[in-house]
Amino acid sequence: MPAVVRLLSYNVRSLRDDTAALARVIRACAPDVVAVQEAPRFAGWRRRALRLGRATGLLYVSGGAPTCGTMIMSTLRPTVERVAEVTLPYTPGLHRRGLACAVLRFGAGARLAVVSCHLGLRAAERRRHAPLVREQLAGLGAPAVLAGDLNEPPRGAAFRYLTRDLTDGWAAAPRGGEHTYPATGAVSRIDAVLSTERVTVEECGVPLGHPGVTEHDLRAASDHLPVLATLRVP
């Protein structure tokens, strides 16, 4: 049987903002899976991730410091079949980038591979990393979704490369807000949920107006707005 999965992608800015507001936003969105960017990754990162989990009812799945700040969390609903933690080639002078990956099973047989991604600040690095991200997604062996902060809008070269054969959730089934950055007065869509052809995007967008999600909390929680997607998985 197919499964309907709620996935939230969120750059949480290393939990440097209002963590109570962040927890309220996440709980109100009621996701099954959260792809986190800029998760805690320095000393004490596990303790801080556990604290976020307790505040939101989520469990740590993969990532954090080993993947340079990308992380996956989930409810108890899915079974974690396997995880992978990947670092991308380092660009001197910039932050190292990585991918938190997990293959999750929902019910008897619906499987979804999730990759949390945070591409770099330089266009050349993003172009270099995009094919490696796509290879990792394909290698997980299940219908898959790439969720994260791409650090460029849809016209960017890396974004265009990834959407050659991945579905852009907002373009396919928009609901809520489009722009994700900055959180106050957002003017750019640099955060996205992209999926392989076997995943159907039922709706996707910033959860503006979603029950329990207030504009005050969205502005206070992080410098990015989250992207909430409802996915149908075969």
PDB file of C-alpha atoms in Angstrom:
ATOM      1  CA  MET A   1       0.000   0.000   0.000  1.00  0.00           C
ATOM      2  CA  PRO A   2       1.233   3.534  -0.700  1.00  0.00           C
ATOM      3  CA  ALA A   3       1.983   5.803   2.232  1.00  0.00           C
ATOM      4  CA  VAL A   4       1.373   9.518   2.665  1.00  0.00           C
ATOM      5  CA  VAL A   5       4.393  11.138   4.313  1.00  0.00           C
ATOM      6  CA  ARG A   6       4.698  14.648   5.714  1.00  0.00           C
ATOM      7  CA  LEU A   7       8.241  15.973   5.346  1.00  0.00           C
ATOM      8  CA  LEU A   8       9.580  19.258   6.692  1.00  0.00           C
ATOM      9  CA  SER A   9      12.829  20.816   5.498  1.00  0.00           C
ATOM     10  CA  TYR A  10      14.239  23.455   7.846  1.00  0.00           C
ATOM     11  CA  ASN A  11      17.464  25.446   8.140  1.00  0.00           C
ATOM     12  CA  VAL A  12      17.511  26.042  11.901  1.00  0.00           C
ATOM     13  CA  ARG A  13      20.623  28.287  12.020  1.00  0.00           C
ATOM     14  CA  SER A  14      22.385  26.123  14.609  1.00  0.00           C
ATOM     15  CA  LEU A  15      19.561  26.743  17.100  1.00  0.00           C
ATOM     16  CA  ARG A  16      20.827  30.274  17.684  1.00  0.00           C
ATOM     17  CA  ASP A  17      17.380  31.850  17.548  1.00  0.00           C
ATOM     18  CA  ASP A  18      14.182  31.295  19.549  1.00  0.00           C
ATOM     19  CA  THR A  19      14.173  27.525  20.090  1.00  0.00           C
ATOM     20  CA  ALA A  20      10.742  27.583  21.746  1.00  0.00           C
ATOM     21  CA  ALA A  21       9.300  29.216  18.609  1.00  0.00           C
ATOM     22  CA  LEU A  22      11.156  26.688  16.450  1.00  0.00           C
ATOM     23  CA  ALA A  23       9.665  23.798  18.413  1.00  0.00           C
ATOM     24  CA  ARG A  24       6.169  25.265  18.110  1.00  0.00           C
ATOM     25  CA  VAL A  25       6.516  25.568  14.321  1.00  0.00           C
ATOM     26  CA  ILE A  26       7.760  21.991  13.965  1.00  0.00           C
ATOM     27  CA  ARG A  27       5.073  20.532  16.221  1.00  0.00           C
ATOM     28  CA  ALA A  28       2.323  22.463  14.405  1.00  0.00           C
ATOM     29  CA  CYS A  29       3.510  21.114  11.039  1.00  0.00           C
ATOM     30  CA  ALA A  30       3.282  17.552  12.459  1.00  0.00           C
ATOM     31  CA  PRO A  31       5.931  16.071  10.144  1.00  0.00           C
ATOM     32  CA  ASP A  32       6.812  12.389   9.953  1.00  0.00           C
ATOM     33  CA  VAL A  33      10.338  13.317   8.885  1.00  0.00           C
ATOM     34  CA  VAL A  34      12.401  16.487   9.276  1.00  0.00           C
ATOM     35  CA  ALA A  35      15.426  17.270   7.095  1.00  0.00           C
ATOM     36  CA  VAL A  36      17.490  19.747   9.093  1.00  0.00           C
ATOM     37  CA  GLN A  37      20.200  22.089   7.847  1.00  0.00           C
ATOM     38  CA  GLU A  38      22.598  23.978  10.108  1.00  0.00           C
ATOM     39  CA  ALA A  39      21.930  21.484  12.874  1.00  0.00           C
ATOM     40  CA  PRO A  40      24.241  21.626  15.907  1.00  0.00           C
ATOM     41  CA  ARG A  41      27.658  20.274  14.896  1.00  0.00           C
ATOM     42  CA  PHE A  42      30.225  21.448  17.411  1.00  0.00           C
ATOM     43  CA  ALA A  43      30.924  20.389  21.026  1.00  0.00           C
ATOM     44  CA  GLY A  44      27.734  19.210  22.706  1.00  0.00           C
ATOM     45  CA  TRP A  45      25.875  18.730  19.438  1.00  0.00           C
ATOM     46  CA  ARG A  46      24.294  15.422  20.471  1.00  0.00           C
ATOM     47  CA  ARG A  47      22.911  16.956  23.658  1.00  0.00           C
ATOM     48  CA  ARG A  48      21.435  19.876  21.736  1.00  0.00           C
ATOM     49  CA  ALA A  49      19.911  17.575  19.100  1.00  0.00           C
ATOM     50  CA  LEU A  50      18.375  15.472  21.870  1.00  0.00           C
ATOM     51  CA  ARG A  51      16.923  18.623  23.438  1.00  0.00           C
ATOM     52  CA  LEU A  52      15.344  19.584  20.106  1.00  0.00           C
ATOM     53  CA  GLY A  53      13.935  16.080  19.809  1.00  0.00           C
ATOM     54  CA  ARG A  54      12.359  16.227  23.241  1.00  0.00           C
ATOM     55  CA  ALA A  55      10.767  19.588  22.429  1.00  0.00           C
ATOM     56  CA  THR A  56       9.294  18.352  19.140  1.00  0.00           C
ATOM     57  CA  GLY A  57       8.588  14.657  19.700  1.00  0.00           C
ATOM     58  CA  LEU A  58      11.224  13.624  17.164  1.00  0.00           C
ATOM     59  CA  LEU A  59      14.072  11.132  17.251  1.00  0.00           C
ATOM     60  CA  TYR A  60      17.567  11.520  15.826  1.00  0.00           C
ATOM     61  CA  VAL A  61      18.135   9.379  12.710  1.00  0.00           C
ATOM     62  CA  SER A  62      21.410  10.494  11.104  1.00  0.00           C
ATOM     63  CA  GLY A  63      23.801  13.391  10.543  1.00  0.00           C
ATOM     64  CA  GLY A  64      24.800  16.291  12.749  1.00  0.00           C
ATOM     65  CA  ALA A  65      28.532  16.762  13.246  1.00  0.00           C
ATOM     66  CA  PRO A  66      29.491  13.819  10.971  1.00  0.00           C
ATOM     67  CA  THR A  67      27.736  15.507   8.027  1.00  0.00           C
ATOM     68  CA  CYS A  68      28.720  19.083   8.819  1.00  0.00           C
ATOM     69  CA  GLY A  69      25.306  20.195  10.043  1.00  0.00           C
ATOM     70  CA  THR A  70      22.767  18.314   7.948  1.00  0.00           C
ATOM     71  CA  MET A  71      20.560  15.982   9.979  1.00  0.00           C
ATOM     72  CA  ILE A  72      17.465  13.808   9.712  1.00  0.00           C
ATOM     73  CA  MET A  73      14.933  13.362  12.503  1.00  0.00           C
ATOM     74  CA  SER A  74      11.662  11.435  12.496  1.00  0.00           C
ATOM     75  CA  THR A  75       8.722  10.297  14.561  1.00  0.00           C
ATOM     76  CA  LEU A  76       8.300   6.670  15.591  1.00  0.00           C
ATOM     77  CA  ARG A  77       6.106   6.069  12.542  1.00  0.00           C
ATOM     78  CA  PRO A  78       8.807   4.938  10.070  1.00  0.00           C
ATOM     79  CA  THR A  79      11.231   2.076  10.538  1.00  0.00           C
ATOM     80  CA  VAL A  80      14.809   3.098   9.795  1.00  0.00           C
ATOM     81  CA  GLU A  81      16.218   0.524   7.358  1.00  0.00           C
ATOM     82  CA  ARG A  82      19.650   2.115   6.969  1.00  0.00           C
ATOM     83  CA  VAL A  83      21.471   5.408   7.151  1.00  0.00           C
ATOM     84  CA  ALA A  84      24.446   6.979   5.388  1.00  0.00           C
ATOM     85  CA  GLU A  85      26.559   9.969   6.338  1.00  0.00           C
ATOM     86  CA  VAL A  86      28.510  11.523   3.467  1.00  0.00           C
ATOM     87  CA  THR A  87      30.958  14.419   3.311  1.00  0.00           C
ATOM     88  CA  LEU A  88      31.411  16.278   0.032  1.00  0.00           C
ATOM     89  CA  PRO A  89      34.782  17.411  -1.386  1.00  0.00           C
ATOM     90  CA  TYR A  90      36.214  20.264   0.647  1.00  0.00           C
ATOM     91  CA  THR A  91      36.708  23.748  -0.798  1.00  0.00           C
ATOM     92  CA  PRO A  92      39.574  25.532   1.021  1.00  0.00           C
ATOM     93  CA  GLY A  93      38.356  28.546   2.954  1.00  0.00           C
ATOM     94  CA  LEU A  94      34.719  27.442   3.059  1.00  0.00           C
ATOM     95  CA  HIS A  95      32.661  25.291   5.395  1.00  0.00           C
ATOM     96  CA  ARG A  96      32.807  21.581   4.640  1.00  0.00           C
ATOM     97  CA  ARG A  97      29.500  20.237   3.334  1.00  0.00           C
ATOM     98  CA  GLY A  98      27.821  16.879   3.861  1.00  0.00           C
ATOM     99  CA  LEU A  99      24.670  14.825   3.361  1.00  0.00           C
ATOM    100  CA  ALA A 100      22.575  13.098   5.996  1.00  0.00           C
ATOM    101  CA  CYS A 101      20.765  10.150   4.411  1.00  0.00           C
ATOM    102  CA  ALA A 102      18.235   7.565   5.545  1.00  0.00           C
ATOM    103  CA  VAL A 103      16.054   4.891   3.973  1.00  0.00           C
ATOM    104  CA  LEU A 104      12.760   4.742   5.876  1.00  0.00           C
ATOM    105  CA  ARG A 105       9.967   2.186   5.653  1.00  0.00           C
ATOM    106  CA  PHE A 106       6.365   3.199   6.252  1.00  0.00           C
ATOM    107  CA  GLY A 107       3.974   0.347   6.947  1.00  0.00           C
ATOM    108  CA  ALA A 108       4.522  -2.992   5.276  1.00  0.00           C
ATOM    109  CA  GLY A 109       6.352  -1.939   2.160  1.00  0.00           C
ATOM    110  CA  ALA A 110       6.408   1.770   1.324  1.00  0.00           C
ATOM    111  CA  ARG A 111      10.052   2.906   1.355  1.00  0.00           C
ATOM    112  CA  LEU A 112      11.374   6.453   1.091  1.00  0.00           C
ATOM    113  CA  ALA A 113      14.996   7.546   0.899  1.00  0.00           C
ATOM    114  CA  VAL A 114      15.580  11.002   2.396  1.00  0.00           C
ATOM    115  CA  VAL A 115      18.660  13.167   1.883  1.00  0.00           C
ATOM    116  CA  SER A 116      19.164  16.401   3.814  1.00  0.00           C
ATOM    117  CA  CYS A 117      21.406  18.768   1.881  1.00  0.00           C
ATOM    118  CA  HIS A 118      22.975  22.194   2.395  1.00  0.00           C
ATOM    119  CA  LEU A 119      24.900  23.430  -0.643  1.00  0.00           C
ATOM    120  CA  GLY A 120      27.649  26.023  -0.325  1.00  0.00           C
ATOM    121  CA  LEU A 121      27.843  29.771  -0.748  1.00  0.00           C
ATOM    122  CA  ARG A 122      29.940  29.762  -3.927  1.00  0.00           C
ATOM    123  CA  ALA A 123      28.283  28.936  -7.248  1.00  0.00           C
ATOM    124  CA  ALA A 124      31.322  26.985  -8.470  1.00  0.00           C
ATOM    125  CA  GLU A 125      31.208  24.695  -5.439  1.00  0.00           C
ATOM    126  CA  ARG A 126      27.470  24.162  -5.815  1.00  0.00           C
ATOM    127  CA  ARG A 127      27.960  23.167  -9.457  1.00  0.00           C
ATOM    128  CA  ARG A 128      30.688  20.729  -8.415  1.00  0.00           C
ATOM    129  CA  HIS A 129      28.652  19.177  -5.618  1.00  0.00           C
ATOM    130  CA  ALA A 130      25.274  18.896  -7.393  1.00  0.00           C
ATOM    131  CA  PRO A 131      26.200  15.796  -9.478  1.00  0.00           C
ATOM    132  CA  LEU A 132      27.576  14.100  -6.356  1.00  0.00           C
ATOM    133  CA  VAL A 133      24.350  14.811  -4.496  1.00  0.00           C
ATOM    134  CA  ARG A 134      22.360  13.342  -7.367  1.00  0.00           C
ATOM    135  CA  GLU A 135      24.551  10.215  -7.398  1.00  0.00           C
ATOM    136  CA  GLN A 136      24.029   9.722  -3.692  1.00  0.00           C
ATOM    137  CA  LEU A 137      20.267  10.052  -4.080  1.00  0.00           C
ATOM    138  CA  ALA A 138      20.208   7.481  -6.875  1.00  0.00           C
ATOM    139  CA  GLY A 139      22.391   5.064  -4.927  1.00  0.00           C
ATOM    140  CA  LEU A 140      19.983   4.712  -2.010  1.00  0.00           C
ATOM    141  CA  GLY A 141      17.855   2.234  -3.941  1.00  0.00           C
ATOM    142  CA  ALA A 142      14.384   3.558  -3.102  1.00  0.00           C
ATOM    143  CA  PRO A 143      11.984   6.305  -4.179  1.00  0.00           C
ATOM    144  CA  ALA A 144      13.757   9.362  -2.887  1.00  0.00           C
ATOM    145  CA  VAL A 145      13.470  12.973  -1.817  1.00  0.00           C
ATOM    146  CA  LEU A 146      16.188  15.617  -1.570  1.00  0.00           C
ATOM    147  CA  ALA A 147      15.343  18.325   0.955  1.00  0.00           C
ATOM    148  CA  GLY A 148      17.427  21.285   1.898  1.00  0.00           C
ATOM    149  CA  ASP A 149      18.977  24.686   1.571  1.00  0.00           C
ATOM    150  CA  LEU A 150      20.372  24.949  -1.960  1.00  0.00           C
ATOM    151  CA  ASN A 151      21.673  28.493  -1.418  1.00  0.00           C
ATOM    152  CA  GLU A 152      20.394  29.550  -4.837  1.00  0.00           C
ATOM    153  CA  PRO A 153      17.004  30.137  -6.506  1.00  0.00           C
ATOM    154  CA  PRO A 154      15.515  27.866  -9.202  1.00  0.00           C
ATOM    155  CA  ARG A 155      17.361  29.720 -11.988  1.00  0.00           C
ATOM    156  CA  GLY A 156      20.729  28.778 -10.446  1.00  0.00           C
ATOM    157  CA  ALA A 157      22.923  26.261 -12.250  1.00  0.00           C
ATOM    158  CA  ALA A 158      22.956  23.649  -9.469  1.00  0.00           C
ATOM    159  CA  PHE A 159      19.192  23.950  -8.905  1.00  0.00           C
ATOM    160  CA  ARG A 160      18.586  23.548 -12.651  1.00  0.00           C
ATOM    161  CA  TYR A 161      20.916  20.543 -12.789  1.00  0.00           C
ATOM    162  CA  LEU A 162      19.080  18.792  -9.966  1.00  0.00           C
ATOM    163  CA  THR A 163      15.654  19.431 -11.459  1.00  0.00           C
ATOM    164  CA  ARG A 164      16.578  17.923 -14.820  1.00  0.00           C
ATOM    165  CA  ASP A 165      15.210  14.646 -13.477  1.00  0.00           C
ATOM    166  CA  LEU A 166      13.893  15.550 -10.016  1.00  0.00           C
ATOM    167  CA  THR A 167      10.483  17.110  -9.399  1.00  0.00           C
ATOM    168  CA  ASP A 168      10.522  20.529  -7.745  1.00  0.00           C
ATOM    169  CA  GLY A 169       7.793  20.202  -5.115  1.00  0.00           C
ATOM    170  CA  TRP A 170       6.758  23.856  -5.142  1.00  0.00           C
ATOM    171  CA  ALA A 171       6.541  23.961  -8.940  1.00  0.00           C
ATOM    172  CA  ALA A 172       4.515  20.728  -9.044  1.00  0.00           C
ATOM    173  CA  ALA A 173       2.019  21.288  -6.218  1.00  0.00           C
ATOM    174  CA  PRO A 174       2.347  24.704  -4.575  1.00  0.00           C
ATOM    175  CA  ARG A 175       0.593  25.396  -1.317  1.00  0.00           C
ATOM    176  CA  GLY A 176       1.345  28.120   1.220  1.00  0.00           C
ATOM    177  CA  GLY A 177       4.242  30.488   0.655  1.00  0.00           C
ATOM    178  CA  GLU A 178       6.920  30.315  -2.017  1.00  0.00           C
ATOM    179  CA  HIS A 179       9.888  32.330  -0.761  1.00  0.00           C
ATOM    180  CA  THR A 180      12.008  30.995   2.091  1.00  0.00           C
ATOM    181  CA  TYR A 181      14.727  33.575   2.747  1.00  0.00           C
ATOM    182  CA  PRO A 182      15.128  35.735   4.723  1.00  0.00           C
ATOM    183  CA  ALA A 183      12.517  34.776   7.286  1.00  0.00           C
ATOM    184  CA  THR A 184      11.498  38.412   7.700  1.00  0.00           C
ATOM    185  CA  GLY A 185      10.366  39.703   4.310  1.00  0.00           C
ATOM    186  CA  ALA A 186      11.318  36.594   2.309  1.00  0.00           C
ATOM    187  CA  VAL A 187      12.160  37.395  -1.310  1.00  0.00           C
ATOM    188  CA  SER A 188      14.011  34.287  -2.531  1.00  0.00           C
ATOM    189  CA  ARG A 189      13.243  30.558  -2.780  1.00  0.00           C
ATOM    190  CA  ILE A 190      16.555  28.916  -1.909  1.00  0.00           C
ATOM    191  CA  ASP A 191      15.125  26.022   0.147  1.00  0.00           C
ATOM    192  CA  ALA A 192      13.431  23.191  -1.705  1.00  0.00           C
ATOM    193  CA  VAL A 193      12.034  19.675  -1.656  1.00  0.00           C
ATOM    194  CA  LEU A 194      12.908  17.702  -4.801  1.00  0.00           C
ATOM    195  CA  SER A 195      11.745  14.150  -5.493  1.00  0.00           C
ATOM    196  CA  THR A 196      12.334  11.252  -7.850  1.00  0.00           C
ATOM    197  CA  GLU A 197       9.660  10.214 -10.314  1.00  0.00           C
ATOM    198  CA  ARG A 198       8.158   7.477  -8.099  1.00  0.00           C
ATOM    199  CA  VAL A 199       7.277   9.983  -5.379  1.00  0.00           C
ATOM    200  CA  THR A 200       4.115  12.028  -5.910  1.00  0.00           C
ATOM    201  CA  VAL A 201       4.140  15.529  -4.435  1.00  0.00           C
ATOM    202  CA  GLU A 202       0.615  16.322  -3.233  1.00  0.00           C
ATOM    203  CA  GLU A 203       1.467  19.771  -1.840  1.00  0.00           C
ATOM    204  CA  CYS A 204       4.578  21.727  -0.981  1.00  0.00           C
ATOM    205  CA  GLY A 205       5.454  25.174   0.322  1.00  0.00           C
ATOM    206  CA  VAL A 206       6.143  27.393   3.308  1.00  0.00           C
ATOM    207  CA  PRO A 207       3.413  26.630   5.883  1.00  0.00           C
ATOM    208  CA  LEU A 208       2.094  30.190   6.052  1.00  0.00           C
ATOM    209  CA  GLY A 209      -1.421  30.091   7.460  1.00  0.00           C
ATOM    210  CA  HIS A 210      -1.024  26.475   8.548  1.00  0.00           C
ATOM    211  CA  PRO A 211      -2.995  25.796  11.756  1.00  0.00           C
ATOM    212  CA  GLY A 212      -0.800  26.564  14.752  1.00  0.00           C
ATOM    213  CA  VAL A 213       1.984  28.206  12.711  1.00  0.00           C
ATOM    214  CA  THR A 214       2.197  31.938  13.406  1.00  0.00           C
ATOM    215  CA  GLU A 215       4.156  34.534  11.475  1.00  0.00           C
ATOM    216  CA  HIS A 216       5.747  35.638  14.744  1.00  0.00           C
ATOM    217  CA  ASP A 217       7.123  32.144  15.396  1.00  0.00           C
ATOM    218  CA  LEU A 218       8.345  31.777  11.807  1.00  0.00           C
ATOM    219  CA  ARG A 219      10.295  35.013  12.061  1.00  0.00           C
ATOM    220  CA  ALA A 220      11.655  34.192  15.519  1.00  0.00           C
ATOM    221  CA  ALA A 221      12.627  30.551  14.931  1.00  0.00           C
ATOM    222  CA  SER A 222      15.342  30.965  12.260  1.00  0.00           C
ATOM    223  CA  ASP A 223      16.566  33.188   9.453  1.00  0.00           C
ATOM    224  CA  HIS A 224      15.024  30.710   6.974  1.00  0.00           C
ATOM    225  CA  LEU A 225      11.399  29.689   6.548  1.00  0.00           C
ATOM    226  CA  PRO A 226      10.648  25.957   6.461  1.00  0.00           C
ATOM    227  CA  VAL A 227       9.252  23.967   3.540  1.00  0.00           C
ATOM    228  CA  LEU A 228       6.482  21.471   4.302  1.00  0.00           C
ATOM    229  CA  ALA A 229       5.669  18.777   1.739  1.00  0.00           C
ATOM    230  CA  THR A 230       3.055  16.044   1.627  1.00  0.00           C
ATOM    231  CA  LEU A 231       4.373  13.095  -0.388  1.00  0.00           C
ATOM    232  CA  ARG A 232       2.747   9.898  -1.635  1.00  0.00           C
ATOM    233  CA  VAL A 233       5.214   7.025  -1.643  1.00  0.00           C
ATOM    234  CA  PRO A 234       4.590   3.782  -3.575  1.00  0.00           C
TER     235      PRO A 234
END
